Short mmCIF file of C-alpha atoms in Angstrom, two decimals:
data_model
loop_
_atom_site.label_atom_id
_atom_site.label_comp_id
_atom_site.label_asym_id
_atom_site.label_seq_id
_atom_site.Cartn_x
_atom_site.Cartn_y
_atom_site.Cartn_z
CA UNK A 12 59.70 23.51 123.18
CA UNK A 13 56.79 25.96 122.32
CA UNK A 14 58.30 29.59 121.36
CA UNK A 15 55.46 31.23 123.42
CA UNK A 16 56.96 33.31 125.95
CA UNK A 17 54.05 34.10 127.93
CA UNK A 18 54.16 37.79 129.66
CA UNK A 19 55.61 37.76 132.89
CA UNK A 20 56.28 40.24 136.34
CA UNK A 21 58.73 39.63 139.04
CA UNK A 22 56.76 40.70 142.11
CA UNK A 23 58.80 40.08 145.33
CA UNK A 24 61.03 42.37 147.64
CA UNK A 25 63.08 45.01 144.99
CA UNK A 26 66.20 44.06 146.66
CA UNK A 27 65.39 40.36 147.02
CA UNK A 28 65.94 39.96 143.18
CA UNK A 29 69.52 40.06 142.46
CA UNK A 30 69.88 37.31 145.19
CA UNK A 31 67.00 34.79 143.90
CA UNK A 32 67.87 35.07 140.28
CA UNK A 33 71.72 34.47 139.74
CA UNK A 34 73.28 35.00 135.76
CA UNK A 35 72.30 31.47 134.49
CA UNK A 36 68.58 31.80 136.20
CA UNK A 37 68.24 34.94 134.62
CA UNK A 38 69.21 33.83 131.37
CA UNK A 39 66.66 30.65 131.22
CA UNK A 40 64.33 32.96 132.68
CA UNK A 41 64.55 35.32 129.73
CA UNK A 42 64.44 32.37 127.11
CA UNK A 43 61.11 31.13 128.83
CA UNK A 44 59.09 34.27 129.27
CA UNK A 45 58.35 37.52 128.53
CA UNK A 46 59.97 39.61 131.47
CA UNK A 47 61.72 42.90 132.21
CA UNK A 48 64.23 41.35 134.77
CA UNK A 49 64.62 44.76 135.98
CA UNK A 50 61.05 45.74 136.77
CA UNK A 51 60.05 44.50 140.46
CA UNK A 52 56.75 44.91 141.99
CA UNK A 53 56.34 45.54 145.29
CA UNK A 54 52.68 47.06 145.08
CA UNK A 55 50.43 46.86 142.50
CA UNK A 56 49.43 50.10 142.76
CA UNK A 57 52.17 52.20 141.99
CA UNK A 58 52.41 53.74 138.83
CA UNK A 59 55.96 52.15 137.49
CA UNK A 60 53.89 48.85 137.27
CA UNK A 61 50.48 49.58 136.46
CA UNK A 62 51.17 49.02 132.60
CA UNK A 63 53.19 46.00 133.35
CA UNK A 64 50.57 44.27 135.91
CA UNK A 65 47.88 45.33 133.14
CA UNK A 66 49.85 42.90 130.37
CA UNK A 67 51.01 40.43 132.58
CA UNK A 68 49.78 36.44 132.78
CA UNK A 69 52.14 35.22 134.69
CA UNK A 70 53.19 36.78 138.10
CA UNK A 71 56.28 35.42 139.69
CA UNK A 72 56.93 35.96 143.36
CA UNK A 73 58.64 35.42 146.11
CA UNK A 74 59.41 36.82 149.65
CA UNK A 75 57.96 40.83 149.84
CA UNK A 76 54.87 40.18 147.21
CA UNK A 77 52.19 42.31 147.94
CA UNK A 78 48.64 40.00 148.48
CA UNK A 79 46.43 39.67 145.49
CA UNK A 80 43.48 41.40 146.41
CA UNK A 81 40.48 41.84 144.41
CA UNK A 82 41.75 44.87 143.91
CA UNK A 83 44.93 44.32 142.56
CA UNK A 84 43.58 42.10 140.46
CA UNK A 85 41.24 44.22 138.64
CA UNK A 86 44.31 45.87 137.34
CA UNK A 87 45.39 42.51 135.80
CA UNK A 88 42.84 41.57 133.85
CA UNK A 89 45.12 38.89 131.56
CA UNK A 90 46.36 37.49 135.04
CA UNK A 91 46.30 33.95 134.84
CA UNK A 92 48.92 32.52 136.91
CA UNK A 93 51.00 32.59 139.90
CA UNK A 94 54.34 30.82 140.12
CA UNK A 95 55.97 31.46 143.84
CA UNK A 96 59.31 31.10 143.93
CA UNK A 97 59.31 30.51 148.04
CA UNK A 98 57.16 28.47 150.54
CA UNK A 99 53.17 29.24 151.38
CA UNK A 100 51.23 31.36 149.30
CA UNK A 101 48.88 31.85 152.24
CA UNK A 102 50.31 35.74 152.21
CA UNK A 103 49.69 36.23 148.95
CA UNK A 104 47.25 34.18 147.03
CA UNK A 105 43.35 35.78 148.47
CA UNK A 106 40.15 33.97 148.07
CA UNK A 107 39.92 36.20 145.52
CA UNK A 108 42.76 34.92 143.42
CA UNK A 109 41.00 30.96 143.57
CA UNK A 110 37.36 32.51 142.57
CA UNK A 111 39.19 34.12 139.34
CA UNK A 112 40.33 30.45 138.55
CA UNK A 113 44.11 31.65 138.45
CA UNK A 114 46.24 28.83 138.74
CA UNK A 115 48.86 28.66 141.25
CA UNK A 116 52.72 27.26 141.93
CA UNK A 117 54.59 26.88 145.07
CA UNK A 118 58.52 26.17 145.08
CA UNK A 119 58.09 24.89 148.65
CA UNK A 120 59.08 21.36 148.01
CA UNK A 121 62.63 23.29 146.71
CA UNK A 122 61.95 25.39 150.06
CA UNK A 123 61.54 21.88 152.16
CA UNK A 124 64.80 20.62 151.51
CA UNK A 125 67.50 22.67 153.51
CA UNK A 126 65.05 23.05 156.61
CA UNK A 127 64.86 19.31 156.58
CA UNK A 128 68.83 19.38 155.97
CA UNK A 129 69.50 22.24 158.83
CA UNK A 130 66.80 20.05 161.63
CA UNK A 131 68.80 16.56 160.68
CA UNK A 132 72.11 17.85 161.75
CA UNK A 133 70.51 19.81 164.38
CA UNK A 134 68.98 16.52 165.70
CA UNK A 135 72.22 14.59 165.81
CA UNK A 136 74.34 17.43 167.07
CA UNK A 137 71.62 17.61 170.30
CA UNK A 138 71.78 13.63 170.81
CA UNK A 139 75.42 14.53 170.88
CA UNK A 140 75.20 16.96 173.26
CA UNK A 141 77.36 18.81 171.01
CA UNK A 142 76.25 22.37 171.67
CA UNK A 143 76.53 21.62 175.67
CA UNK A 144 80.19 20.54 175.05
CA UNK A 145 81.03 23.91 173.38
CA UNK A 146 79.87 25.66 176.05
CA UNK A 147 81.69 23.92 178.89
CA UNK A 148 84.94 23.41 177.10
CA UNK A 149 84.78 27.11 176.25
CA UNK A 150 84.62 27.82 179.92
CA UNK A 151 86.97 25.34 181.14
CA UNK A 152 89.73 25.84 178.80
CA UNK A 153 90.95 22.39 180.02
CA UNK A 154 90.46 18.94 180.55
CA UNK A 155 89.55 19.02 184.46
CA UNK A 156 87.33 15.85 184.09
CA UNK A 157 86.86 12.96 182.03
CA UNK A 158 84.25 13.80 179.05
CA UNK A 159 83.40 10.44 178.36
CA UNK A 160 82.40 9.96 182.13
CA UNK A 161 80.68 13.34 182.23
CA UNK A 162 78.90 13.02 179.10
CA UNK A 163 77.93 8.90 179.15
CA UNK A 164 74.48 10.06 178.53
CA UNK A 165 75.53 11.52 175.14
CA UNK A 166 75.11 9.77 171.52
CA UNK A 167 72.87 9.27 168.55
CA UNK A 168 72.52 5.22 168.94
CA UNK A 169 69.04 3.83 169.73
CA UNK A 170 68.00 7.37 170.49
CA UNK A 171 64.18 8.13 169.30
CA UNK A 172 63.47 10.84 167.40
CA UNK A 173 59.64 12.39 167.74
CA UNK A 174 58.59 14.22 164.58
CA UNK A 175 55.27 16.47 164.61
CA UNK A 176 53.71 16.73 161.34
CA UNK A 177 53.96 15.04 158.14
CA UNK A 178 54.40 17.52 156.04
CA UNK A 179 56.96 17.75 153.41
CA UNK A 180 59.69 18.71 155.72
CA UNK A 181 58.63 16.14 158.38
CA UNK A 182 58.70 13.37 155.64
CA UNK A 183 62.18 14.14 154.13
CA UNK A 184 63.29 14.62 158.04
CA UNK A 185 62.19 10.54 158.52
CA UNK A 186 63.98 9.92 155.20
CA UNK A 187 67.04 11.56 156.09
CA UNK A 188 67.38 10.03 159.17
CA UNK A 189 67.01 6.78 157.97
CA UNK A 190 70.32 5.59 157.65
CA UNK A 191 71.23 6.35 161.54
CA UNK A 192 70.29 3.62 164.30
CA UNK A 193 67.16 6.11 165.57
CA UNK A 194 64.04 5.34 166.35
CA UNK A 195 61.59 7.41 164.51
CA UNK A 196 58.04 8.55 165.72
CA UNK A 197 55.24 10.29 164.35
CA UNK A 198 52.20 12.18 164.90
CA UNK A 199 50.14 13.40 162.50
CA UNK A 200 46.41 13.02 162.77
CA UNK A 201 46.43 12.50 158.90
CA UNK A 202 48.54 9.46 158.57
CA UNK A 203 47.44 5.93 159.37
CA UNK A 204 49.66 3.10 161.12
CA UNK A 205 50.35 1.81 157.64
CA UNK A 206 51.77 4.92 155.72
CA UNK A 207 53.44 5.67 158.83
CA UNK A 208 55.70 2.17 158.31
CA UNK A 209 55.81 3.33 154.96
CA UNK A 210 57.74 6.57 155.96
CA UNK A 211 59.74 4.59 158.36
CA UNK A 212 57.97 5.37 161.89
CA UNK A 213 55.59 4.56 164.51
CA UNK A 214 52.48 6.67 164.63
CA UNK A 215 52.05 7.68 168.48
CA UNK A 216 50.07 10.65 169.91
CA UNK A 217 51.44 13.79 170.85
CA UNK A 218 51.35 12.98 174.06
CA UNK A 219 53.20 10.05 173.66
CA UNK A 220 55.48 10.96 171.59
CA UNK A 221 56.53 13.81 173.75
CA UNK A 222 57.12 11.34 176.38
CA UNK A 223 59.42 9.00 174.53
CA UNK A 224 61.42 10.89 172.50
CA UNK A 225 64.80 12.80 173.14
CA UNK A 226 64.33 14.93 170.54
CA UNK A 227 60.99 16.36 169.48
CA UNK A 228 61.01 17.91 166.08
CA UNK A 229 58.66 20.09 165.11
CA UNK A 230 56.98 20.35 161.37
CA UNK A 231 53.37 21.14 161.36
CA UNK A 232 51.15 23.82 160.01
CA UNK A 233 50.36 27.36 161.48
CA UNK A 234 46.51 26.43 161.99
CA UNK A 235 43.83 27.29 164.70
CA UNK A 236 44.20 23.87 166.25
CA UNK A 237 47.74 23.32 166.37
CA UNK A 238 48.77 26.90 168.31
CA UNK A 239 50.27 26.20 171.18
CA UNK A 240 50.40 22.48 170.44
CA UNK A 241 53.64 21.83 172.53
CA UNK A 242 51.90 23.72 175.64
CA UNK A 243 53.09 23.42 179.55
CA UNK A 244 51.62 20.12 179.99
CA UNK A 245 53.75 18.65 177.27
CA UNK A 246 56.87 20.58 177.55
CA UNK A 247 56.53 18.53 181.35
CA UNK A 248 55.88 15.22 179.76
CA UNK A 249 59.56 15.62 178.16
CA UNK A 250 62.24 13.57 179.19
CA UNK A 251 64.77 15.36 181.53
CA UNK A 252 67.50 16.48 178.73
CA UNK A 253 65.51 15.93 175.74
CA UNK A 254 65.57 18.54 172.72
CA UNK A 255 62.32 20.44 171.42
CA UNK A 256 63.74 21.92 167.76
CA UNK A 257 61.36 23.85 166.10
CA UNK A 258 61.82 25.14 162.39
CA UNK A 259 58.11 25.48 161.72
CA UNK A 260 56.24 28.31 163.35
CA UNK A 261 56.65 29.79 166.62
CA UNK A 262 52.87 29.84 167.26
CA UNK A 263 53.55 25.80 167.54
CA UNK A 264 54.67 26.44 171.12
CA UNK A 265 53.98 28.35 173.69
CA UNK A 266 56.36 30.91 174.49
CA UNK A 267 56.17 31.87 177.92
CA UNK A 268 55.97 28.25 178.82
CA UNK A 269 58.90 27.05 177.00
CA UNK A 270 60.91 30.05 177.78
CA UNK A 271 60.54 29.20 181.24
CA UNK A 272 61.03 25.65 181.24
CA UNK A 273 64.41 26.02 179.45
CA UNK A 274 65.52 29.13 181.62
CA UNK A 275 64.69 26.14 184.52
CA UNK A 276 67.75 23.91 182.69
CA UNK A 277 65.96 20.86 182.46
CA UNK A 278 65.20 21.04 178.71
CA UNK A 279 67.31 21.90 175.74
CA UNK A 280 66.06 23.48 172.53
CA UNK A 281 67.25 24.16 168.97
CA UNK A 282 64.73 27.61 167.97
CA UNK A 283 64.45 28.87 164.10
CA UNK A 284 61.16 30.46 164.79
CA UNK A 285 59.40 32.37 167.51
CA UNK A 286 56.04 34.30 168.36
CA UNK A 287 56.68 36.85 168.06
CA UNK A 288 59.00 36.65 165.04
CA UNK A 289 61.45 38.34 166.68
CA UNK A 290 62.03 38.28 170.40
CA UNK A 291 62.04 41.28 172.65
CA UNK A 292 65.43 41.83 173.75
CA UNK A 293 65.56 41.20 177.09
CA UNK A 294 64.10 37.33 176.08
CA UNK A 295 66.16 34.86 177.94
CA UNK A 296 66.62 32.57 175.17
CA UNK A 297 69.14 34.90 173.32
CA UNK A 298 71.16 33.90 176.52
CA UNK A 299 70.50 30.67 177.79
CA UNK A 300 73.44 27.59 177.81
CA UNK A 301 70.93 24.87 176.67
CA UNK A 302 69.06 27.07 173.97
CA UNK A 303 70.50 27.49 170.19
CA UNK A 304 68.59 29.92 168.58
CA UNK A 305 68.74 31.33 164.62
CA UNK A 306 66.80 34.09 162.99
CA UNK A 307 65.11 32.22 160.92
CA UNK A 308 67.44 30.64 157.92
CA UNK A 309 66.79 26.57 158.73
CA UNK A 310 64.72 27.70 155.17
CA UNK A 311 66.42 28.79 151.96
CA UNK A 312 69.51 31.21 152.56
CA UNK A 313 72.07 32.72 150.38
CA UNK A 314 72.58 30.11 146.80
CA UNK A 315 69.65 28.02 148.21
CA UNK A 316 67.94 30.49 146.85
CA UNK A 317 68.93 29.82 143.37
CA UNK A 318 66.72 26.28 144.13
CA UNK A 319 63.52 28.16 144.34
CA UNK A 320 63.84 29.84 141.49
CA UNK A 321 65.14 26.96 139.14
CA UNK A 322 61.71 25.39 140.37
CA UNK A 323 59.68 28.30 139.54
CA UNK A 324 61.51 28.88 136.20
CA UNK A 325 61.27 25.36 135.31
CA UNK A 326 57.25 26.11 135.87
CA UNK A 327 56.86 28.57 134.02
CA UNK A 328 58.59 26.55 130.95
CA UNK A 329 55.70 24.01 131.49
CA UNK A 330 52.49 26.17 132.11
CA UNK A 331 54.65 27.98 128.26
CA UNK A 332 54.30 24.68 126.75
CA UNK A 333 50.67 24.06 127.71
CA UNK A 334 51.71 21.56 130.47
CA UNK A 335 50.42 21.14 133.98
CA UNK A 336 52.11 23.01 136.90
CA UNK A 337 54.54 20.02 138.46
CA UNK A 338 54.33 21.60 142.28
CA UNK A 339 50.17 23.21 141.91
CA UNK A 340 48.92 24.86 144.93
CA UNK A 341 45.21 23.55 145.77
CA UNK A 342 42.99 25.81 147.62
CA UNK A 343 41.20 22.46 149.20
CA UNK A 344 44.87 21.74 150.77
CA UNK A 345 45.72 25.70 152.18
CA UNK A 346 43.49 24.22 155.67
CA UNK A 347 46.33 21.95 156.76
CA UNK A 348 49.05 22.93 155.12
CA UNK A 349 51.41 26.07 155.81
#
Protein backbone atom coordinates (compact mmCIF):
# COMPACT_ATOMS: atom_id res chain seq x y z
CA UNK A 1 0.00 0.00 0.00
CA UNK A 2 0.87 3.65 -1.05
CA UNK A 3 2.10 5.75 2.20
CA UNK A 4 0.02 8.76 0.95
CA UNK A 5 -2.32 9.66 3.54
CA UNK A 6 -4.38 12.02 1.74
CA UNK A 7 -5.89 15.02 4.05
CA UNK A 8 -9.05 14.23 5.45
CA UNK A 9 -12.32 15.95 7.65
CA UNK A 10 -14.94 14.11 9.49
CA UNK A 11 -18.02 16.18 8.70
CA UNK A 12 -21.18 14.58 10.24
CA UNK A 13 -23.26 15.23 13.53
CA UNK A 14 -20.37 16.16 16.53
CA UNK A 15 -21.95 13.63 18.66
CA UNK A 16 -22.56 11.07 15.92
CA UNK A 17 -18.73 10.34 15.87
CA UNK A 18 -17.85 8.36 18.81
CA UNK A 19 -20.72 5.96 17.73
CA UNK A 20 -19.70 5.51 13.84
CA UNK A 21 -16.04 5.17 14.47
CA UNK A 22 -15.36 2.46 17.24
CA UNK A 23 -11.29 1.92 18.54
CA UNK A 24 -10.27 -0.44 15.64
CA UNK A 25 -12.12 1.99 12.89
CA UNK A 26 -10.38 4.73 14.30
CA UNK A 27 -7.16 3.19 14.24
CA UNK A 28 -7.31 2.04 10.33
CA UNK A 29 -8.73 5.30 9.84
CA UNK A 30 -5.64 7.04 11.16
CA UNK A 31 -3.20 4.64 9.20
CA UNK A 32 -5.13 5.57 5.89
CA UNK A 33 -5.49 9.31 6.06
CA UNK A 34 -4.59 12.37 7.25
CA UNK A 35 -7.33 13.22 9.98
CA UNK A 36 -7.81 14.93 13.34
CA UNK A 37 -10.33 12.28 14.68
CA UNK A 38 -11.33 14.87 17.03
CA UNK A 39 -12.22 17.74 14.72
CA UNK A 40 -16.02 17.38 13.45
CA UNK A 41 -17.66 19.64 11.09
CA UNK A 42 -20.93 20.46 11.34
CA UNK A 43 -20.81 23.80 9.20
CA UNK A 44 -18.34 24.87 7.06
CA UNK A 45 -18.46 28.10 8.11
CA UNK A 46 -17.45 28.24 11.49
CA UNK A 47 -14.20 29.29 12.35
CA UNK A 48 -12.80 25.93 14.25
CA UNK A 49 -12.86 24.40 10.67
CA UNK A 50 -12.16 26.93 8.23
CA UNK A 51 -8.31 26.00 8.21
CA UNK A 52 -9.14 22.38 8.20
CA UNK A 53 -11.91 22.52 5.24
CA UNK A 54 -9.20 24.87 3.45
CA UNK A 55 -6.50 21.69 3.48
CA UNK A 56 -8.79 19.05 3.18
CA UNK A 57 -9.27 16.48 -0.09
CA UNK A 58 -11.15 14.18 1.28
CA UNK A 59 -14.41 14.93 3.27
CA UNK A 60 -15.93 12.08 5.13
CA UNK A 61 -19.54 12.23 6.23
CA UNK A 62 -22.23 10.87 7.51
CA UNK A 63 -25.65 11.65 9.18
CA UNK A 64 -25.67 15.77 10.29
CA UNK A 65 -23.22 16.95 7.22
CA UNK A 66 -23.95 20.25 6.28
CA UNK A 67 -24.77 20.40 2.10
CA UNK A 68 -21.91 21.33 -0.10
CA UNK A 69 -22.86 24.46 -1.47
CA UNK A 70 -20.97 26.49 -3.82
CA UNK A 71 -20.24 28.24 -1.08
CA UNK A 72 -18.79 25.94 1.11
CA UNK A 73 -16.88 24.84 -1.40
CA UNK A 74 -15.05 27.87 -2.24
CA UNK A 75 -13.53 27.45 1.12
CA UNK A 76 -12.13 24.04 -0.01
CA UNK A 77 -10.35 24.69 -2.77
CA UNK A 78 -8.13 21.14 -2.59
CA UNK A 79 -11.62 19.35 -2.13
CA UNK A 80 -11.62 16.48 -4.21
CA UNK A 81 -13.65 13.85 -2.74
CA UNK A 82 -16.54 12.78 -0.79
CA UNK A 83 -16.72 9.43 0.95
CA UNK A 84 -20.32 9.10 2.91
CA UNK A 85 -20.28 6.90 5.45
CA UNK A 86 -24.41 6.50 5.39
CA UNK A 87 -27.11 6.12 2.64
CA UNK A 88 -28.09 9.05 -0.13
CA UNK A 89 -25.97 11.85 -0.65
CA UNK A 90 -28.99 13.66 -2.09
CA UNK A 91 -28.67 16.04 1.29
CA UNK A 92 -25.42 16.72 0.84
CA UNK A 93 -23.72 16.39 -2.46
CA UNK A 94 -25.25 19.97 -4.64
CA UNK A 95 -25.09 20.31 -8.32
CA UNK A 96 -22.43 22.21 -7.41
CA UNK A 97 -20.28 19.50 -5.97
CA UNK A 98 -20.73 17.25 -9.65
CA UNK A 99 -19.81 20.59 -11.82
CA UNK A 100 -16.42 20.79 -9.63
CA UNK A 101 -15.79 17.11 -10.84
CA UNK A 102 -15.45 15.93 -7.07
CA UNK A 103 -15.81 12.41 -6.91
CA UNK A 104 -18.21 10.82 -4.69
CA UNK A 105 -18.80 7.48 -2.28
CA UNK A 106 -21.87 6.16 -0.75
CA UNK A 107 -21.74 3.34 2.07
CA UNK A 108 -25.39 2.61 1.23
CA UNK A 109 -24.91 -0.86 -0.02
CA UNK A 110 -23.36 -1.35 3.90
CA UNK A 111 -26.60 0.84 4.77
CA UNK A 112 -28.92 -1.76 2.57
CA UNK A 113 -28.20 -4.67 4.48
CA UNK A 114 -29.96 -4.49 8.00
CA UNK A 115 -33.13 -2.71 6.43
CA UNK A 116 -33.32 -5.67 4.14
CA UNK A 117 -32.54 -7.90 7.39
CA UNK A 118 -35.20 -5.88 9.76
CA UNK A 119 -38.23 -6.07 6.50
CA UNK A 120 -37.40 -10.09 6.08
CA UNK A 121 -38.25 -10.90 9.60
CA UNK A 122 -40.83 -8.32 9.58
CA UNK A 123 -42.40 -10.12 6.55
CA UNK A 124 -42.48 -13.55 8.11
CA UNK A 125 -43.48 -12.41 11.55
CA UNK A 126 -46.81 -10.64 9.65
CA UNK A 127 -47.54 -13.97 7.55
CA UNK A 128 -47.40 -15.32 11.05
CA UNK A 129 -49.64 -13.15 12.42
CA UNK A 130 -47.19 -12.92 15.08
CA UNK A 131 -47.70 -9.36 16.25
CA UNK A 132 -51.72 -10.04 16.33
CA UNK A 133 -51.00 -13.03 18.67
CA UNK A 134 -49.11 -10.80 21.16
CA UNK A 135 -51.72 -8.64 21.39
CA UNK A 136 -54.57 -11.05 22.09
CA UNK A 137 -52.67 -13.36 24.33
CA UNK A 138 -51.62 -10.26 26.25
CA UNK A 139 -55.24 -9.50 26.78
CA UNK A 140 -56.50 -12.86 27.37
CA UNK A 141 -54.01 -14.08 29.76
CA UNK A 142 -55.38 -17.58 28.87
CA UNK A 143 -56.12 -20.11 26.54
CA UNK A 144 -60.05 -19.44 26.11
CA UNK A 145 -59.97 -20.77 22.46
CA UNK A 146 -58.10 -22.92 20.29
CA UNK A 147 -55.20 -20.80 18.42
CA UNK A 148 -54.73 -23.08 15.76
CA UNK A 149 -58.57 -22.82 14.93
CA UNK A 150 -58.55 -19.06 15.46
CA UNK A 151 -55.53 -18.38 13.60
CA UNK A 152 -55.85 -21.19 10.46
CA UNK A 153 -55.33 -18.29 8.26
CA UNK A 154 -51.81 -17.76 9.71
CA UNK A 155 -48.32 -19.04 8.12
CA UNK A 156 -45.48 -18.22 5.80
CA UNK A 157 -46.12 -21.34 3.23
CA UNK A 158 -47.14 -20.46 -0.36
CA UNK A 159 -47.74 -16.95 0.87
CA UNK A 160 -46.68 -14.16 -1.91
CA UNK A 161 -44.66 -11.58 -1.08
CA UNK A 162 -45.09 -8.11 -3.31
CA UNK A 163 -41.87 -6.08 -3.35
CA UNK A 164 -41.92 -2.34 -4.77
CA UNK A 165 -38.72 -1.30 -6.13
CA UNK A 166 -35.61 -2.90 -7.11
CA UNK A 167 -33.36 -1.16 -5.48
CA UNK A 168 -30.60 -2.49 -3.44
CA UNK A 169 -32.73 -3.22 -0.49
CA UNK A 170 -35.58 -4.66 -2.64
CA UNK A 171 -33.00 -7.03 -4.36
CA UNK A 172 -31.29 -8.43 -1.17
CA UNK A 173 -35.12 -8.59 0.28
CA UNK A 174 -35.88 -11.29 -2.91
CA UNK A 175 -32.53 -12.89 -2.03
CA UNK A 176 -33.18 -13.29 1.47
CA UNK A 177 -36.33 -14.66 1.10
CA UNK A 178 -35.33 -17.14 -1.15
CA UNK A 179 -34.94 -20.02 0.86
CA UNK A 180 -38.74 -19.83 2.31
CA UNK A 181 -41.69 -21.47 0.17
CA UNK A 182 -42.95 -17.61 -0.89
CA UNK A 183 -43.91 -16.44 -3.82
CA UNK A 184 -42.06 -13.38 -4.77
CA UNK A 185 -43.36 -10.39 -6.95
CA UNK A 186 -42.02 -7.39 -8.34
CA UNK A 187 -42.60 -4.09 -9.71
CA UNK A 188 -40.22 -1.95 -10.87
CA UNK A 189 -40.67 -0.13 -14.12
CA UNK A 190 -36.85 -0.65 -14.67
CA UNK A 191 -36.59 -4.36 -14.70
CA UNK A 192 -37.64 -6.60 -17.55
CA UNK A 193 -39.46 -10.15 -17.23
CA UNK A 194 -36.03 -11.68 -17.64
CA UNK A 195 -33.87 -9.98 -14.84
CA UNK A 196 -36.86 -10.27 -12.83
CA UNK A 197 -36.44 -14.44 -13.02
CA UNK A 198 -33.02 -13.62 -12.49
CA UNK A 199 -33.75 -12.05 -9.00
CA UNK A 200 -36.17 -14.77 -8.32
CA UNK A 201 -39.72 -13.03 -9.08
CA UNK A 202 -42.49 -12.28 -11.31
CA UNK A 203 -42.62 -8.77 -12.65
CA UNK A 204 -46.42 -7.61 -12.15
CA UNK A 205 -47.77 -4.01 -11.98
CA UNK A 206 -48.46 -2.21 -9.01
CA UNK A 207 -51.72 -2.74 -9.33
CA UNK A 208 -51.41 -6.22 -9.51
CA UNK A 209 -49.19 -6.82 -7.27
CA UNK A 210 -51.13 -5.04 -4.63
CA UNK A 211 -53.87 -7.34 -5.37
CA UNK A 212 -52.06 -10.61 -4.95
CA UNK A 213 -49.84 -10.26 -2.38
CA UNK A 214 -50.22 -10.61 1.52
CA UNK A 215 -47.52 -8.65 2.17
CA UNK A 216 -46.53 -5.59 0.18
CA UNK A 217 -43.06 -4.41 0.84
CA UNK A 218 -42.06 -1.30 0.10
CA UNK A 219 -38.39 -0.20 -1.39
CA UNK A 220 -38.49 2.51 -3.89
CA UNK A 221 -37.10 5.95 -4.28
CA UNK A 222 -38.39 9.34 -2.80
CA UNK A 223 -39.12 10.79 -6.46
CA UNK A 224 -41.89 13.09 -7.96
CA UNK A 225 -43.62 10.10 -9.51
CA UNK A 226 -43.62 7.63 -6.92
CA UNK A 227 -45.30 10.01 -3.90
CA UNK A 228 -48.14 8.65 -2.87
CA UNK A 229 -47.60 5.51 -4.94
CA UNK A 230 -49.58 3.16 -2.52
CA UNK A 231 -52.65 5.78 -2.64
CA UNK A 232 -56.52 4.93 -1.57
CA UNK A 233 -57.21 3.08 -4.62
CA UNK A 234 -54.49 0.60 -3.91
CA UNK A 235 -54.52 0.39 -0.23
CA UNK A 236 -58.44 -1.01 -1.41
CA UNK A 237 -57.08 -3.38 -3.95
CA UNK A 238 -55.29 -5.19 -0.82
CA UNK A 239 -56.32 -8.38 0.28
CA UNK A 240 -58.44 -8.31 3.53
CA UNK A 241 -55.47 -9.02 6.22
CA UNK A 242 -52.60 -8.39 4.06
CA UNK A 243 -49.43 -6.36 5.39
CA UNK A 244 -48.17 -2.97 3.73
CA UNK A 245 -44.38 -2.64 5.48
CA UNK A 246 -42.71 0.26 4.52
CA UNK A 247 -38.92 0.97 5.38
CA UNK A 248 -38.40 3.37 2.49
CA UNK A 249 -39.95 6.79 2.68
CA UNK A 250 -43.10 7.84 4.08
CA UNK A 251 -43.90 10.05 1.06
CA UNK A 252 -44.39 6.36 -0.66
CA UNK A 253 -47.87 6.32 0.86
CA UNK A 254 -50.35 8.33 1.57
CA UNK A 255 -50.90 9.09 5.02
CA UNK A 256 -54.27 10.06 5.66
CA UNK A 257 -55.38 7.23 3.50
CA UNK A 258 -53.51 4.53 5.08
CA UNK A 259 -54.03 5.85 8.49
CA UNK A 260 -57.54 5.44 7.94
CA UNK A 261 -57.73 2.26 6.32
CA UNK A 262 -55.77 0.59 9.17
CA UNK A 263 -57.71 2.55 12.00
CA UNK A 264 -60.80 0.63 9.82
CA UNK A 265 -58.97 -2.99 10.93
CA UNK A 266 -59.00 -4.47 7.70
CA UNK A 267 -55.29 -3.97 6.93
CA UNK A 268 -52.18 -4.53 8.94
CA UNK A 269 -48.95 -2.60 8.60
CA UNK A 270 -45.30 -2.79 9.71
CA UNK A 271 -44.21 1.46 9.55
CA UNK A 272 -40.30 2.57 9.77
CA UNK A 273 -41.04 5.77 8.04
CA UNK A 274 -43.71 8.40 7.87
CA UNK A 275 -44.60 11.92 6.27
CA UNK A 276 -44.13 13.64 8.23
CA UNK A 277 -41.02 12.08 9.81
CA UNK A 278 -42.45 12.10 12.90
CA UNK A 279 -46.15 11.80 13.59
CA UNK A 280 -48.22 14.30 15.47
CA UNK A 281 -49.14 12.83 18.63
CA UNK A 282 -52.50 12.31 18.61
CA UNK A 283 -51.78 9.96 15.13
CA UNK A 284 -53.68 6.80 15.54
CA UNK A 285 -51.03 4.60 14.42
CA UNK A 286 -48.94 5.03 17.68
CA UNK A 287 -52.10 3.11 18.99
CA UNK A 288 -53.58 0.87 16.69
CA UNK A 289 -53.64 -3.33 17.34
CA UNK A 290 -52.77 -4.15 13.66
CA UNK A 291 -50.04 -1.34 13.20
CA UNK A 292 -46.18 -1.90 14.36
CA UNK A 293 -44.52 1.15 14.07
CA UNK A 294 -40.49 2.13 14.72
CA UNK A 295 -38.78 5.47 14.60
CA UNK A 296 -36.90 4.86 12.00
CA UNK A 297 -33.90 2.17 12.80
CA UNK A 298 -34.97 -0.78 10.01
CA UNK A 299 -31.44 1.25 8.71
CA UNK A 300 -28.10 1.10 10.50
CA UNK A 301 -28.42 1.33 14.45
CA UNK A 302 -26.06 1.06 17.25
CA UNK A 303 -22.61 -1.45 15.95
CA UNK A 304 -24.27 -1.46 12.45
CA UNK A 305 -22.85 1.52 12.36
CA UNK A 306 -19.37 0.33 12.55
CA UNK A 307 -20.43 -1.29 8.78
CA UNK A 308 -20.67 2.09 7.24
CA UNK A 309 -17.71 3.22 8.27
CA UNK A 310 -15.48 0.06 7.53
CA UNK A 311 -16.95 0.76 3.91
CA UNK A 312 -16.04 4.30 3.85
CA UNK A 313 -12.60 3.64 5.45
CA UNK A 314 -11.93 0.88 3.18
CA UNK A 315 -12.62 3.81 0.36
CA UNK A 316 -10.65 6.01 1.31
CA UNK A 317 -7.62 3.29 1.37
CA UNK A 318 -8.44 2.88 -2.41
CA UNK A 319 -9.07 6.50 -3.77
CA UNK A 320 -5.03 6.67 -1.23
CA UNK A 321 -3.74 4.13 -3.51
CA UNK A 322 -4.89 5.72 -6.77
CA UNK A 323 -7.74 3.14 -7.15
CA UNK A 324 -11.32 3.61 -8.20
CA UNK A 325 -14.05 4.24 -5.55
CA UNK A 326 -15.67 0.42 -5.15
CA UNK A 327 -19.40 1.92 -4.16
CA UNK A 328 -19.12 5.61 -6.68
CA UNK A 329 -22.09 7.76 -6.55
CA UNK A 330 -23.17 8.81 -10.28
CA UNK A 331 -24.98 11.98 -10.68
CA UNK A 332 -26.83 10.30 -13.94
CA UNK A 333 -28.28 7.64 -11.24
CA UNK A 334 -29.42 10.43 -8.19
CA UNK A 335 -33.08 10.57 -10.62
CA UNK A 336 -34.17 7.10 -9.51
CA UNK A 337 -32.36 6.32 -6.84
CA UNK A 338 -32.76 7.55 -3.07
Amino acid sequence: MSGRRPRTLLAMAPELRPRLLDEATRARLLRVADVDPELVADDFHSPRVTAALARAEVLLTCWGAPPLDARALAAAPRLRAVVHAAGSVKQLVTAACWERGITVSSAALANSLPVAEYTVAMVLLSNKRVLQLREEYRAVRDRPHDWHLRYGHAGNYRRTVGIVGASRIGRRVLELLGPYDLERVLYDPYVTDGAARELGARRVGLDELCRVSDVVSLHAPALPETRAMIDRGRLALMRDGATLINTARGSLVDTAAVTEELASGRLRAVIDVTEPEVLPAGSPLYDLPNVFLTPHVAGSLGNELHRMADSAVEEIARYATGLPFAHPVHREDLARTA
